[in-house]
Each structure stands twice: as C-alpha cells, then as structure tokens.
CSV table of C-alpha atoms and ligand atoms in Angstrom, one decimal:
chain,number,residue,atom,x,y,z
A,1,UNK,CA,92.9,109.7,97.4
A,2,UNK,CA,93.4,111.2,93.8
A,3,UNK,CA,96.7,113.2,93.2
A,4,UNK,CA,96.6,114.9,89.7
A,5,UNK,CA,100.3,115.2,88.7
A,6,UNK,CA,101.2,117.8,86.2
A,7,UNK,CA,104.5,117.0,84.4
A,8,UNK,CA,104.2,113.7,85.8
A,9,UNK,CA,106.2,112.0,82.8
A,10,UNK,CA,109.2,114.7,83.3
A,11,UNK,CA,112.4,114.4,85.4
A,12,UNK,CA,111.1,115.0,89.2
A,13,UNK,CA,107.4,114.4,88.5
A,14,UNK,CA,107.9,110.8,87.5
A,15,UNK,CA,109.9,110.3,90.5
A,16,UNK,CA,107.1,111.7,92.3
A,17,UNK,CA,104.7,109.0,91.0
A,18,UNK,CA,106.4,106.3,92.5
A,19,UNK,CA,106.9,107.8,96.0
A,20,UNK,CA,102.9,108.7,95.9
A,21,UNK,CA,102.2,105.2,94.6
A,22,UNK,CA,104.0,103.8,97.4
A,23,UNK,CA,102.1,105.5,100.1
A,24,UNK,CA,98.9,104.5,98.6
A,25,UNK,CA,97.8,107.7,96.5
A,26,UNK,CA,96.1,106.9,93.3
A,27,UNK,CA,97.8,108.9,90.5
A,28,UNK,CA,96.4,111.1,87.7
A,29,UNK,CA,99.2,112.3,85.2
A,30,UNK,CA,98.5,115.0,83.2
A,31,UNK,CA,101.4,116.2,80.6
A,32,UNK,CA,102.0,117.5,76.6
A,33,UNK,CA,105.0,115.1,76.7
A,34,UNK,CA,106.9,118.0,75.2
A,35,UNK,CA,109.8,117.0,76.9
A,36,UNK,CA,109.3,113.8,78.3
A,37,UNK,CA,107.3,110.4,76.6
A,38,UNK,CA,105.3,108.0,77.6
A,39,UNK,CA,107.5,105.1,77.8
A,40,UNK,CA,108.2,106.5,81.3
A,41,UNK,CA,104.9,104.8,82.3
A,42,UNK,CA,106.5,101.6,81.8
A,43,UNK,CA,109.1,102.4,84.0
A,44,UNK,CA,106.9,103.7,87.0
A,45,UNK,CA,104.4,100.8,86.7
A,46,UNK,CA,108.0,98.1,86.2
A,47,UNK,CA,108.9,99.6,89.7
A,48,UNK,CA,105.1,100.2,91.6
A,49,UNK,CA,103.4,97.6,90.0
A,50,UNK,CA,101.2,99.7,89.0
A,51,UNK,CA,100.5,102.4,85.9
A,52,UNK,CA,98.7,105.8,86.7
A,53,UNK,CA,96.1,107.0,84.8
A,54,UNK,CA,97.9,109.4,82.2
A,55,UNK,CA,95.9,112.2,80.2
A,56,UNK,CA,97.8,114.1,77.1
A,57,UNK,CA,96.8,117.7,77.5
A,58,UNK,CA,98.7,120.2,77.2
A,59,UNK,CA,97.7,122.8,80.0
A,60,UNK,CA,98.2,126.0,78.3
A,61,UNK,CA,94.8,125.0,76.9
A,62,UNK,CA,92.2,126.3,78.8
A,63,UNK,CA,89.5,124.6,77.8
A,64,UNK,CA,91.5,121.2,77.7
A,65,UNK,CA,92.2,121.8,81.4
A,66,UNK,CA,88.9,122.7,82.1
A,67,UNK,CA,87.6,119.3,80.5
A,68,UNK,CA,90.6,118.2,82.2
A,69,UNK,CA,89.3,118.7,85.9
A,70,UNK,CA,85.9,118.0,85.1
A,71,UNK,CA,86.9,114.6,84.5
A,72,UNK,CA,88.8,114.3,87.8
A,73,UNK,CA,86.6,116.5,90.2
A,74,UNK,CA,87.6,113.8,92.9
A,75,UNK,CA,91.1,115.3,93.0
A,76,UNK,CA,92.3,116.0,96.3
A,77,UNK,CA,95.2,117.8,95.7
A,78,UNK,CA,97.8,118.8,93.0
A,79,UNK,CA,101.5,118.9,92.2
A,80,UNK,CA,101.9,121.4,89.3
A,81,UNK,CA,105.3,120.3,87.6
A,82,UNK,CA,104.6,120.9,84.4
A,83,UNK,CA,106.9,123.4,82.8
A,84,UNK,CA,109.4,124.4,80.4
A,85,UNK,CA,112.7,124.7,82.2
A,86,UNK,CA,115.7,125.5,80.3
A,87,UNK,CA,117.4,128.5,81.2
A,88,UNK,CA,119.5,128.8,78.1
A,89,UNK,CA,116.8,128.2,75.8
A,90,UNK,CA,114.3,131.1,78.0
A,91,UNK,CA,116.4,133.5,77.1
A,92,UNK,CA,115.7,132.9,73.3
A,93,UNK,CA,112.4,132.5,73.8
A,94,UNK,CA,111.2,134.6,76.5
A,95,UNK,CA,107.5,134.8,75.0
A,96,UNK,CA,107.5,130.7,74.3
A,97,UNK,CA,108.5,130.4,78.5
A,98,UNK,CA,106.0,133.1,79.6
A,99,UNK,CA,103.1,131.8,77.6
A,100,UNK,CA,103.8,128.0,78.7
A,101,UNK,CA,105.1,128.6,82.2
A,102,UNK,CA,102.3,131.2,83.1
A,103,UNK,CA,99.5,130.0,81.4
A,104,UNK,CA,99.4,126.5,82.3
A,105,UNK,CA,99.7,127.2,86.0
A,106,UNK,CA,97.0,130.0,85.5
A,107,UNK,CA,94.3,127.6,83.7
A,108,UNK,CA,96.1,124.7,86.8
A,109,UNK,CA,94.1,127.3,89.4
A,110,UNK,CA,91.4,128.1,87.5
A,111,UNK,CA,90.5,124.5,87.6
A,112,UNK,CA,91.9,123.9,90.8
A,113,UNK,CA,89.1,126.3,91.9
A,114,UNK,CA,86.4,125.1,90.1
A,115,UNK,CA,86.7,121.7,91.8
A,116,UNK,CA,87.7,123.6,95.2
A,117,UNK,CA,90.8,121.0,95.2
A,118,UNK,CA,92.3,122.2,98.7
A,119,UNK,CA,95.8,121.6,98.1
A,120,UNK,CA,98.4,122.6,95.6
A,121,UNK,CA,102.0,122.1,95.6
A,122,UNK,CA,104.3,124.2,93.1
A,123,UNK,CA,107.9,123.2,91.7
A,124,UNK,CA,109.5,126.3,92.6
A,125,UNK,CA,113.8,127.0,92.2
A,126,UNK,CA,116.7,128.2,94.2
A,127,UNK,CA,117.0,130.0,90.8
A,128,UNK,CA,114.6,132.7,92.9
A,129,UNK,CA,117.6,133.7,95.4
A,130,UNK,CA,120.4,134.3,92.7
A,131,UNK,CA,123.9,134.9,94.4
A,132,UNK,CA,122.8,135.7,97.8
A,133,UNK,CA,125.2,138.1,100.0
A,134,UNK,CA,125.1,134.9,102.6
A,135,UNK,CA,124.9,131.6,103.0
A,136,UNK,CA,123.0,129.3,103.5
A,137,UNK,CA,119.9,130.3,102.3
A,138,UNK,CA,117.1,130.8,104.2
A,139,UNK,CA,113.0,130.9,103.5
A,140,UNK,CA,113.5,134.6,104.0
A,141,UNK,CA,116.4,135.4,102.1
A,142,UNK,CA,115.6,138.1,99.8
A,143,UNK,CA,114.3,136.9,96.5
A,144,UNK,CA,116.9,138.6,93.5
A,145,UNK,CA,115.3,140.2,90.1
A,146,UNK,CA,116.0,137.0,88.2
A,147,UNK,CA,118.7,136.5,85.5
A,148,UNK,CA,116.7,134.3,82.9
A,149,UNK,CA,113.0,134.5,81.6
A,150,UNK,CA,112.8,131.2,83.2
A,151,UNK,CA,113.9,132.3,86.5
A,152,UNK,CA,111.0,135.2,86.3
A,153,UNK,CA,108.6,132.6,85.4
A,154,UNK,CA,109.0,131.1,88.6
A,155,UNK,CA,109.2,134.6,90.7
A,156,UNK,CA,105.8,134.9,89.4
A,157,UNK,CA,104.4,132.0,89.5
A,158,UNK,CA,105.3,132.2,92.9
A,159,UNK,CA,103.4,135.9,93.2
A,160,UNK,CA,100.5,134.4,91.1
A,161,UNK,CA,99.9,131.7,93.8
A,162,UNK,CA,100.3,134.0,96.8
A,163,UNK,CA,98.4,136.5,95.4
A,164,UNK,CA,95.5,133.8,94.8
A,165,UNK,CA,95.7,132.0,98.4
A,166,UNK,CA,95.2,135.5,99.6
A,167,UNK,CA,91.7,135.7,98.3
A,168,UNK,CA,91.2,132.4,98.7
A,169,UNK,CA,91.7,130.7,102.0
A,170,UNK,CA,90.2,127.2,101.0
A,171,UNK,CA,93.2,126.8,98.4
A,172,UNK,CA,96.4,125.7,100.4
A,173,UNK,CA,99.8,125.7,98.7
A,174,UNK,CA,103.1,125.2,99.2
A,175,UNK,CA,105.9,126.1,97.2
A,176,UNK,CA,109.2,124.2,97.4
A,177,UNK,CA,112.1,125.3,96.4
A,178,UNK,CA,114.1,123.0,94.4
A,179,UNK,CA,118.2,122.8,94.6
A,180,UNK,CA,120.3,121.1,92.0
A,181,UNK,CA,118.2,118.3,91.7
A,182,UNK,CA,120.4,115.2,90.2
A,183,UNK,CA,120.5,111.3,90.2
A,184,UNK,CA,117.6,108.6,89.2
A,185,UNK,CA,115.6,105.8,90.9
A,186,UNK,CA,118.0,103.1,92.2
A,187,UNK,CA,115.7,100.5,89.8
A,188,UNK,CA,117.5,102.4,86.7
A,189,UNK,CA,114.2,102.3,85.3
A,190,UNK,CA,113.3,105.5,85.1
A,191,UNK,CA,115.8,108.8,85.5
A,192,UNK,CA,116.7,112.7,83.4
A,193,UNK,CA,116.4,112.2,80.0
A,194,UNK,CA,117.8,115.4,78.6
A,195,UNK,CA,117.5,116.0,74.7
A,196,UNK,CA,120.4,116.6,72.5
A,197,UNK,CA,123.7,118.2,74.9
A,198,UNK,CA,123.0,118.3,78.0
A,199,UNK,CA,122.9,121.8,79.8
A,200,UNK,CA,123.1,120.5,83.6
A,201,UNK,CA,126.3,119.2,85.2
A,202,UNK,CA,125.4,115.3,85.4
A,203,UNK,CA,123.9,114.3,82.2
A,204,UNK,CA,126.9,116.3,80.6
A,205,UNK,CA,129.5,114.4,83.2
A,206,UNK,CA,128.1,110.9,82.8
A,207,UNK,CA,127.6,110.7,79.0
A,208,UNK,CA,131.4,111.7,79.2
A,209,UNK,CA,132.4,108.6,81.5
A,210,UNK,CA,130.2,106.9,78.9
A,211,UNK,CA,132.4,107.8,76.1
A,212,UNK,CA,129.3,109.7,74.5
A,213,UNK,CA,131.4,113.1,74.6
A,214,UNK,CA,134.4,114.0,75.2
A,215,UNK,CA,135.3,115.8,77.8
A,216,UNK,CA,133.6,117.9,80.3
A,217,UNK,CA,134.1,121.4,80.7
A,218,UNK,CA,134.3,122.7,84.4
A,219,UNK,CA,133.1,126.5,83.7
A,220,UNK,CA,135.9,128.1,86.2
A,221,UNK,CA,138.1,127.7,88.7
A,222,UNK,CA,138.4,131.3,89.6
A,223,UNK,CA,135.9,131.4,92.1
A,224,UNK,CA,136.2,132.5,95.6
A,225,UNK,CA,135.7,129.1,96.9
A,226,UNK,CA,138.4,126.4,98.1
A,227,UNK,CA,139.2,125.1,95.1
A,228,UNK,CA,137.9,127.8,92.9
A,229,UNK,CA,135.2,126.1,91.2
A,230,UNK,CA,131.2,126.8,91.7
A,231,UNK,CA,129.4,125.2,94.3
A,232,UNK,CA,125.8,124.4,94.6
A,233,UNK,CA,123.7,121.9,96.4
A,234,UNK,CA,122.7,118.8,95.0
A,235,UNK,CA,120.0,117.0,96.1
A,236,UNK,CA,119.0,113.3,95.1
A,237,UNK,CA,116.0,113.3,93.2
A,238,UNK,CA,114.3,110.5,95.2
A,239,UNK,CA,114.8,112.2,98.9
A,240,UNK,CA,112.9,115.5,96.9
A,241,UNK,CA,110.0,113.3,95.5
A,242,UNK,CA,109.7,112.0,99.2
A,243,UNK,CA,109.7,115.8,100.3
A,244,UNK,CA,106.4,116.6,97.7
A,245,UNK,CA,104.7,113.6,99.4
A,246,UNK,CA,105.1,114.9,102.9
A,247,UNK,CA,104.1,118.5,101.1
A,248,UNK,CA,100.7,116.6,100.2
A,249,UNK,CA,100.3,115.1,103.4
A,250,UNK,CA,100.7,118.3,105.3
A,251,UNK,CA,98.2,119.9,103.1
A,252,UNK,CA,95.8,116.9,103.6
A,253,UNK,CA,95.8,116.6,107.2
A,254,UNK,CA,95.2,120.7,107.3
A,255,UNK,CA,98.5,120.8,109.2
A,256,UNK,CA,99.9,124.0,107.1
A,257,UNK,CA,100.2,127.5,109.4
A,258,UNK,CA,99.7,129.3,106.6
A,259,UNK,CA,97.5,128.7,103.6
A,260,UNK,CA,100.8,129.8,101.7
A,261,UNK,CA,104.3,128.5,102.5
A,262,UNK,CA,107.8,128.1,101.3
A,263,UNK,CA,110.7,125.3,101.7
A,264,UNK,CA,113.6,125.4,100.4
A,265,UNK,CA,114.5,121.6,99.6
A,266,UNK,CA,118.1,120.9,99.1
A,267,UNK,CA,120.9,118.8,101.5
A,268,UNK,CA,122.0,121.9,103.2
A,269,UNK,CA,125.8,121.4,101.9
A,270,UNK,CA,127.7,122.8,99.0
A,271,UNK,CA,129.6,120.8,96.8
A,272,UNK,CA,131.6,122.0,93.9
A,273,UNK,CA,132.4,120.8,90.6
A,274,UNK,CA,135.8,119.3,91.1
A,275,UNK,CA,134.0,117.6,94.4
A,276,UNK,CA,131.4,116.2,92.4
A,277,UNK,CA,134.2,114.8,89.8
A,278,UNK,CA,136.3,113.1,92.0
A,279,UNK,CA,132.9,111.1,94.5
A,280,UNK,CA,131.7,110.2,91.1
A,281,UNK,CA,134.6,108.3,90.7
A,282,UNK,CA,135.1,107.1,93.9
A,283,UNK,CA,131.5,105.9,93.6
A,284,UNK,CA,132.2,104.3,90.4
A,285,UNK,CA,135.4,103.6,89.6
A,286,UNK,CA,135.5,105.4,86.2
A,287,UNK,CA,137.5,108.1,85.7
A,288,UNK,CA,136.2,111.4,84.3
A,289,UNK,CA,138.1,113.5,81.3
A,290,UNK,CA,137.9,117.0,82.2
A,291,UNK,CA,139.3,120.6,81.4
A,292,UNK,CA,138.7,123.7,83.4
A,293,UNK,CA,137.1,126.8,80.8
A,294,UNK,CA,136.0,130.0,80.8
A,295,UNK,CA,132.9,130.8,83.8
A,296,UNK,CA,129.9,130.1,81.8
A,297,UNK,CA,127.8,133.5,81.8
A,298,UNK,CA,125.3,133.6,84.0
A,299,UNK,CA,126.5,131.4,86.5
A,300,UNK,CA,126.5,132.4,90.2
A,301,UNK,CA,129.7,131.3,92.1
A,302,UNK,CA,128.1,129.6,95.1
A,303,UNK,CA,124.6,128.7,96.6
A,304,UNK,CA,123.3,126.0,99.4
A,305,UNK,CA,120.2,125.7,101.3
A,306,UNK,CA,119.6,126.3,105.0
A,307,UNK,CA,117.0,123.2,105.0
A,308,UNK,CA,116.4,123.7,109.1
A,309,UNK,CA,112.4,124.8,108.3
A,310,UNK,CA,111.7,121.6,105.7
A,311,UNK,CA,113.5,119.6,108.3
A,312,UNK,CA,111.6,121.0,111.2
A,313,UNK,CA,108.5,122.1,109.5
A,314,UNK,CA,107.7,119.2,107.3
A,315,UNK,CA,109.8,116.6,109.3
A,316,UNK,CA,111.6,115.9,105.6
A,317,UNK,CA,115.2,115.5,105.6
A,318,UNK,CA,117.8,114.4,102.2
A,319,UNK,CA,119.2,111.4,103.6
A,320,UNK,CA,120.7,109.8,100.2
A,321,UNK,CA,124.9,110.0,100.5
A,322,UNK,CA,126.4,111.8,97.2
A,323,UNK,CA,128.2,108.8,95.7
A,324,UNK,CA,124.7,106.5,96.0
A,325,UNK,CA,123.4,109.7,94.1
A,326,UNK,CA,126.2,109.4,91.4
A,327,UNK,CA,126.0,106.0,91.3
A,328,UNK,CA,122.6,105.7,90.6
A,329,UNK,CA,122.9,108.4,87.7
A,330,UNK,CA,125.6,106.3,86.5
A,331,UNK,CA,123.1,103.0,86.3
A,332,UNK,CA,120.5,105.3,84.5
A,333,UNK,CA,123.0,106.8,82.1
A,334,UNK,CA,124.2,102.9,80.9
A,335,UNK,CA,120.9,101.8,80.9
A,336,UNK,CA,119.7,104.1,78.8
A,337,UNK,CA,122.3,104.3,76.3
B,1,NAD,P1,110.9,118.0,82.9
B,1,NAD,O1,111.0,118.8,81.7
B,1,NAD,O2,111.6,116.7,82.9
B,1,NAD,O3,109.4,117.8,83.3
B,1,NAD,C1,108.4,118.8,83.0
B,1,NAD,C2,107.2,118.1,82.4
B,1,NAD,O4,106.2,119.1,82.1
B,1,NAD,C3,107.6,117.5,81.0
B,1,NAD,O5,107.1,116.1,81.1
B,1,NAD,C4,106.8,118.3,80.0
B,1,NAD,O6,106.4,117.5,78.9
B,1,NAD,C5,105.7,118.8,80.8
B,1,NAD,N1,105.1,120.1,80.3
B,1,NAD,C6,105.7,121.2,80.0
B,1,NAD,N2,104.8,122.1,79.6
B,1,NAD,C7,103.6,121.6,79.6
B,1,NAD,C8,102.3,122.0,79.3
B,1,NAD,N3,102.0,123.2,78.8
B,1,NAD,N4,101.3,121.1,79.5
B,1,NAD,C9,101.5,119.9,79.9
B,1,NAD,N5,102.7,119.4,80.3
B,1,NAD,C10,103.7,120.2,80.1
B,1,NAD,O7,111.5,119.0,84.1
B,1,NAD,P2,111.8,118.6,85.6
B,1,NAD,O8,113.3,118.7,85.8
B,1,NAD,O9,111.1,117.4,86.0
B,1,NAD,O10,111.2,119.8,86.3
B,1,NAD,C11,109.9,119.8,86.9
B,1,NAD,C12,109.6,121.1,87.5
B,1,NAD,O11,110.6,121.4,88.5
B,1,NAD,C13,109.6,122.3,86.6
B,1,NAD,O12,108.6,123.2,87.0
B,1,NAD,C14,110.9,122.9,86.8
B,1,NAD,O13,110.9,124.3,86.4
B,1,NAD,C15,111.1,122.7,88.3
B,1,NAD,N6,112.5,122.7,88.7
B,1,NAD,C16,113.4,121.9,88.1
B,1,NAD,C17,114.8,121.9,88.5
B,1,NAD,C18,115.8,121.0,87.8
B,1,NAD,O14,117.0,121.3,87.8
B,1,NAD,N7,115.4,119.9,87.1
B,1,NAD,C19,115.2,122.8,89.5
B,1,NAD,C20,114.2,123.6,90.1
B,1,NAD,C21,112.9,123.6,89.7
B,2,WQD,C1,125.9,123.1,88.0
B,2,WQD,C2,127.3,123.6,88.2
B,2,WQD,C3,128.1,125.0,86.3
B,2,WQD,C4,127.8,122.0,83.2
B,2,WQD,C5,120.3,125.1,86.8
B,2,WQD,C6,119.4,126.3,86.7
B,2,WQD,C7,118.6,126.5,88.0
B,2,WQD,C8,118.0,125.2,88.4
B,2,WQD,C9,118.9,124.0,88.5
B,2,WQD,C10,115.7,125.0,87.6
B,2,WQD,C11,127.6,125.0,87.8
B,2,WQD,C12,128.8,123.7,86.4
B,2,WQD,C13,127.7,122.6,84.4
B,2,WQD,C14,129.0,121.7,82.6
B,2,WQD,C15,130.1,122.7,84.5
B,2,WQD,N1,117.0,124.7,87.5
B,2,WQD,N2,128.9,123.0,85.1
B,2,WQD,N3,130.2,122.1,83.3
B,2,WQD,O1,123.3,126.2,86.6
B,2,WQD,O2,123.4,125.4,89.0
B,2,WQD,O3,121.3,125.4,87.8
B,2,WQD,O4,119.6,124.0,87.2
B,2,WQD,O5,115.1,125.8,88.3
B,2,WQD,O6,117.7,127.4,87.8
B,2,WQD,O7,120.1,127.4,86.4
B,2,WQD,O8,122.9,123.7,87.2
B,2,WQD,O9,123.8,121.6,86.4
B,2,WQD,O10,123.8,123.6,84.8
B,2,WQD,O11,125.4,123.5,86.8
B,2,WQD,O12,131.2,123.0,85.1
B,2,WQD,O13,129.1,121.1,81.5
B,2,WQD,O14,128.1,122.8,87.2
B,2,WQD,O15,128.9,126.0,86.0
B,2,WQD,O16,128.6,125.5,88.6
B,2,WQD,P1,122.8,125.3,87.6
B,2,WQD,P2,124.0,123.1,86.2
C-alpha cells in the first residue's frame, strides 16, 4: 500500500518513514530538501533495511506535483509534512511562508484529487490554540488569531482542508496537532538537524552539554507557574510518528466519523524549562550551563494537551518516559557532531 510522504527527509517525516516501513507501507518521499538532505535516506534504510523511493520536487510547483502524482497514481494515502516552519524567520518573511506553506498544500490537493487518493493527513501545531484561558487543551478549544505568519499558515491550512472535505466527501483527512515535538530514533541514526543556532529548546540545550555553545538561556522565570518558567508539552518524536501511522490506518480501514477531524497529539503533561534541565541530566549525567533572561517575545507562558480523544479515538497513546526522550536527543546530538 503506497504512502506518498511530503517532507519525508525533515525532522518528523523521516521518523515517519520508519514507523510506516515497519508496518509494511511502501514509502514514496517527496521533498525540495530545503531544510533537510538526503543523507537521511541512509539513516532510514541503516535502521528499516530498506530505502523509500525519494523524488526531489519541490511542491509549490504545480506542474511538478502534478507530474508528481501522475507518476504515483497508486497512492493510497498522504502525509503532507512538507513545510517551512520557523516562527522567527515567518515573521521576516511572511510572503516566503505563505507562498511555500499554502501553495504546496494547495497543488498536495489538487493532485490528491486528481488521483482520488482517499486519505490525507496534515502536520498541524498547538501553535493554533495560543495561550488558552484553560488547560489542558482540548479538540474544541477555541482556535486564537495567530501570533506568527507561520502560525496563520497553519490556521489556514487547516481552513483550506476543511473547506475542501466539505465539497468533497471521498477525500478523508485528519489533522493532528503537533506539541513540542523533541528527541530522535533510539538507533541515533537519524534525528533534528537544525541549521545554524538553534531556535527550539533541545538542539539549543544539547549542543550546550556538547560544549558547542555556551550556555543556555531559560527565557523567564517570571511566569505564573511553580517555578516560574514556561511550560509546554513535549512529546517524543517516535510515539508521534506512531500516532500518523494509526492516522493512516484509521483513514484506510474507513473507520473516521467524520471525513474531517482533529487530534491534538502531545503527552498530556506540562513540563517546564528548569524540569526539562534538571531530567536531562538525570538521564545523562551531564550537567547543563544555564542563566535565566529576559521572556523571549512571543512566548506564551504555559500550554499542554488534553490527549483523552487521540487516546480514545485513535487508540494512540505517548508512552516514551522524558529522560529516554532526552537521552536519545543526547545520542543524536554526539553522533552528529
Ligand atoms: P522539517 O523542516 O524538518 O521538515 C519539513 C520538510 O519539508 C523538510 O525536509 C523540507 O525540505 C520540506 N519542504 C519544505 N517546503 C517544501 C516544498 N515546497 N516542497 C517540498 N518539500 C518541502 O520540519 P519538521 O519539524 O519535521 O516539521 C514537519 C511538519 O510538522 C511541518 O509542517 C511543521 O510545520 C509541522 N510541525 C512541526 C513542529 C515542530 O516543532 N517541529 C511542531 C508542530 C508542527
Ligand atoms: C520551548 C520552551 C522557550 C529556547 C515552537 C513553535 C510552535 C511549535 C513548536 C511548530 C519555551 C524555552 C527555548 C531557549 C528557552 N512549532 N526556551 N531557551 O516556542 O514552545 O514552540 O515549536 O508548529 O509553533 O512556536 O518551542 O522549543 O522554542 O521553546 O528557555 O534557548 O523553551 O521560552 O518556553 P515553542 P521552543
């Protein structure tokens, strides 16, 4: 059964890979390798024992995409990854985030459509709730207007894709949405490989337990949580690659309610910075050089997922402890060093 797999050589979709490869789906990869490359194909195929078919387009092209499907009309269904994702950088390039963001999962449908592929699955973001008044939150916790470019882009993407399983009932999809997703595969042999300084909590703390920078900067300690720094929930990337193959398989077996749904897909508990400090060194042993700053603008001071409808729904649960988590991050950041 053919799984084409946007993003596939990023982060989460080359996670993704391995968990479909292991339950037997044959793999189609379709990425720009504009932030990722294609040495992650070794690692998948070191791990499966086997290398998915990978195709270099880059999907904003429409008549790339279109050749695209025409060359995989067999595909079953679709995770749509591919996407530019850094909030920092949206806002200086709102038109660069748009373009890429929007039109790559517009000419995604358009083929999807074409080839009446029944099931999609989108990489949606908790980044859609902002600072909820409460927590945990839920499926139906009011979406917020979003704070980045890159946040929008994934409010409407998620609009685009209900609007279009609206009109057409053959198209199933499921949008989950993501947490702080963090860690690598247990192998170390494939993980994040973020480019210059990292933005995201556990590249930045790992390359300083590396020796790489520094210190780490906690960005406030002045919230209104117990020890007055943020809190978010962190889910290991390998328990949400499992939770896009059960996605697929419910979309497969026609089990979806709805021809359009929404998970949230986190651990459903809040940790906060200083937490995460101190279990990645009791999970490691290796002592982490850190000085609380300023709140980094932007941030919202606390969010976790209420994870009872995934759990329930999709029978999908993050099972992965938070020091296995940070110790596996800490294998990918010295073997990639
Ligand atoms: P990533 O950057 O590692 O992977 C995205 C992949 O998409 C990259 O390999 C990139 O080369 C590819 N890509 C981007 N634009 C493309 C285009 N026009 N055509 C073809 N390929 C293209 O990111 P990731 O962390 O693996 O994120 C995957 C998805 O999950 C994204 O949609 C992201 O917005 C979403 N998400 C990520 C997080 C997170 O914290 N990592 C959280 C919530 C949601
Ligand atoms: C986590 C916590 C920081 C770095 C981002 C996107 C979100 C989603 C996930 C895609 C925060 C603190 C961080 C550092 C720190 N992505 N921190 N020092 O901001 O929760 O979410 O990734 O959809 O949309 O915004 O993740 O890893 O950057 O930060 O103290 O050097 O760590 O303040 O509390 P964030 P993050």
């Amino acid at each position: 059964m053919k799984i084409l797999v946007t993003g596939g050589t990023g982060y989460i979709g080359s996670h993704t890979v391995v968990e479909l490869q292991q339950e037997g789906f044959e793999v189609v990869i379709a990425d720009n390798l504009s932030n990722s490359n294609i040495g992650v194909l070794d690692g998948i195929e070191q791990i499966t024992g086997n290398r998915p078919l990978f195709e270099l387009v880059d999907l904003t092209d429409a008549t790339a995409t279109r050749d695209l499907f025409s060359r995989h009309d067999d595909t079953r269904a679709i995770i749509h990854f591919a996407a530019l994702k850094a909030v920092g950088e949206s806002v200086e390039k709102p038109l660069e985030y748009y373009a890429n963001n929007l039109n790559s999962l517009i000419n995604v449908l358009v083929g999807a459509r074409a080839c009446q592929v029944p099931g999609l699955v989108f990489s949606s973001s908790c980044t859609v709730y902002g600072q909820a008044e409460t927590l945990p939150v839920t499926e139906n916790t009011p979406r917020r207007a979003a704070e980045s470019p890159y946040g929008n882009t994934k409010m409407m993407c998620e609009d685009i894709l209900k609007d279009v399983a609206r009109v057409d009932p053959s198209l199933n999809v499921i949008a989950l949405r993501y947490f702080n997703p963090i860690g690598a595969h247990p192998s170390a042999r494939i993980g994040e490989l973020p480019v210059g300084v990292p933005n995201n909590l556990i590249p930045y703390l790992t390359q300083v337990a590396a020796g790489i920078r520094e210190e780490l900067r906690v960005f406030g300690d002045d919230y209104n949580t117990p020890d007055g720094s943020a809190i978010r929930d962190y889910i290991d990337v390998v328990d949400l690659a499992r939770a896009h193959v059960v996605a697929i398989q419910r979309l497969l077996e026609g089990k979806n309610t709805r021809n359009h749904e929404y998970f949230n897909i986190g651990t459903g508990r809040g940790l906060s910075v200083l937490e995460i400090i101190r279990a990645f060194e009791r999970a490691t042993g290796v002592k982490v050089n850190y000085r609380i700053v300023p709140r980094r603008p932007g941030d919202i001071e606390k969010v976790w997922a209420d994870t009872t409808l995934a759990n329930e729904t999709l029978g999908w649960k993050a099972t992965t402890p938070i020091e296995e988590t940070l110790r596996d991050a800490w294998r990918w950041q010295q073997a990639s060093r």
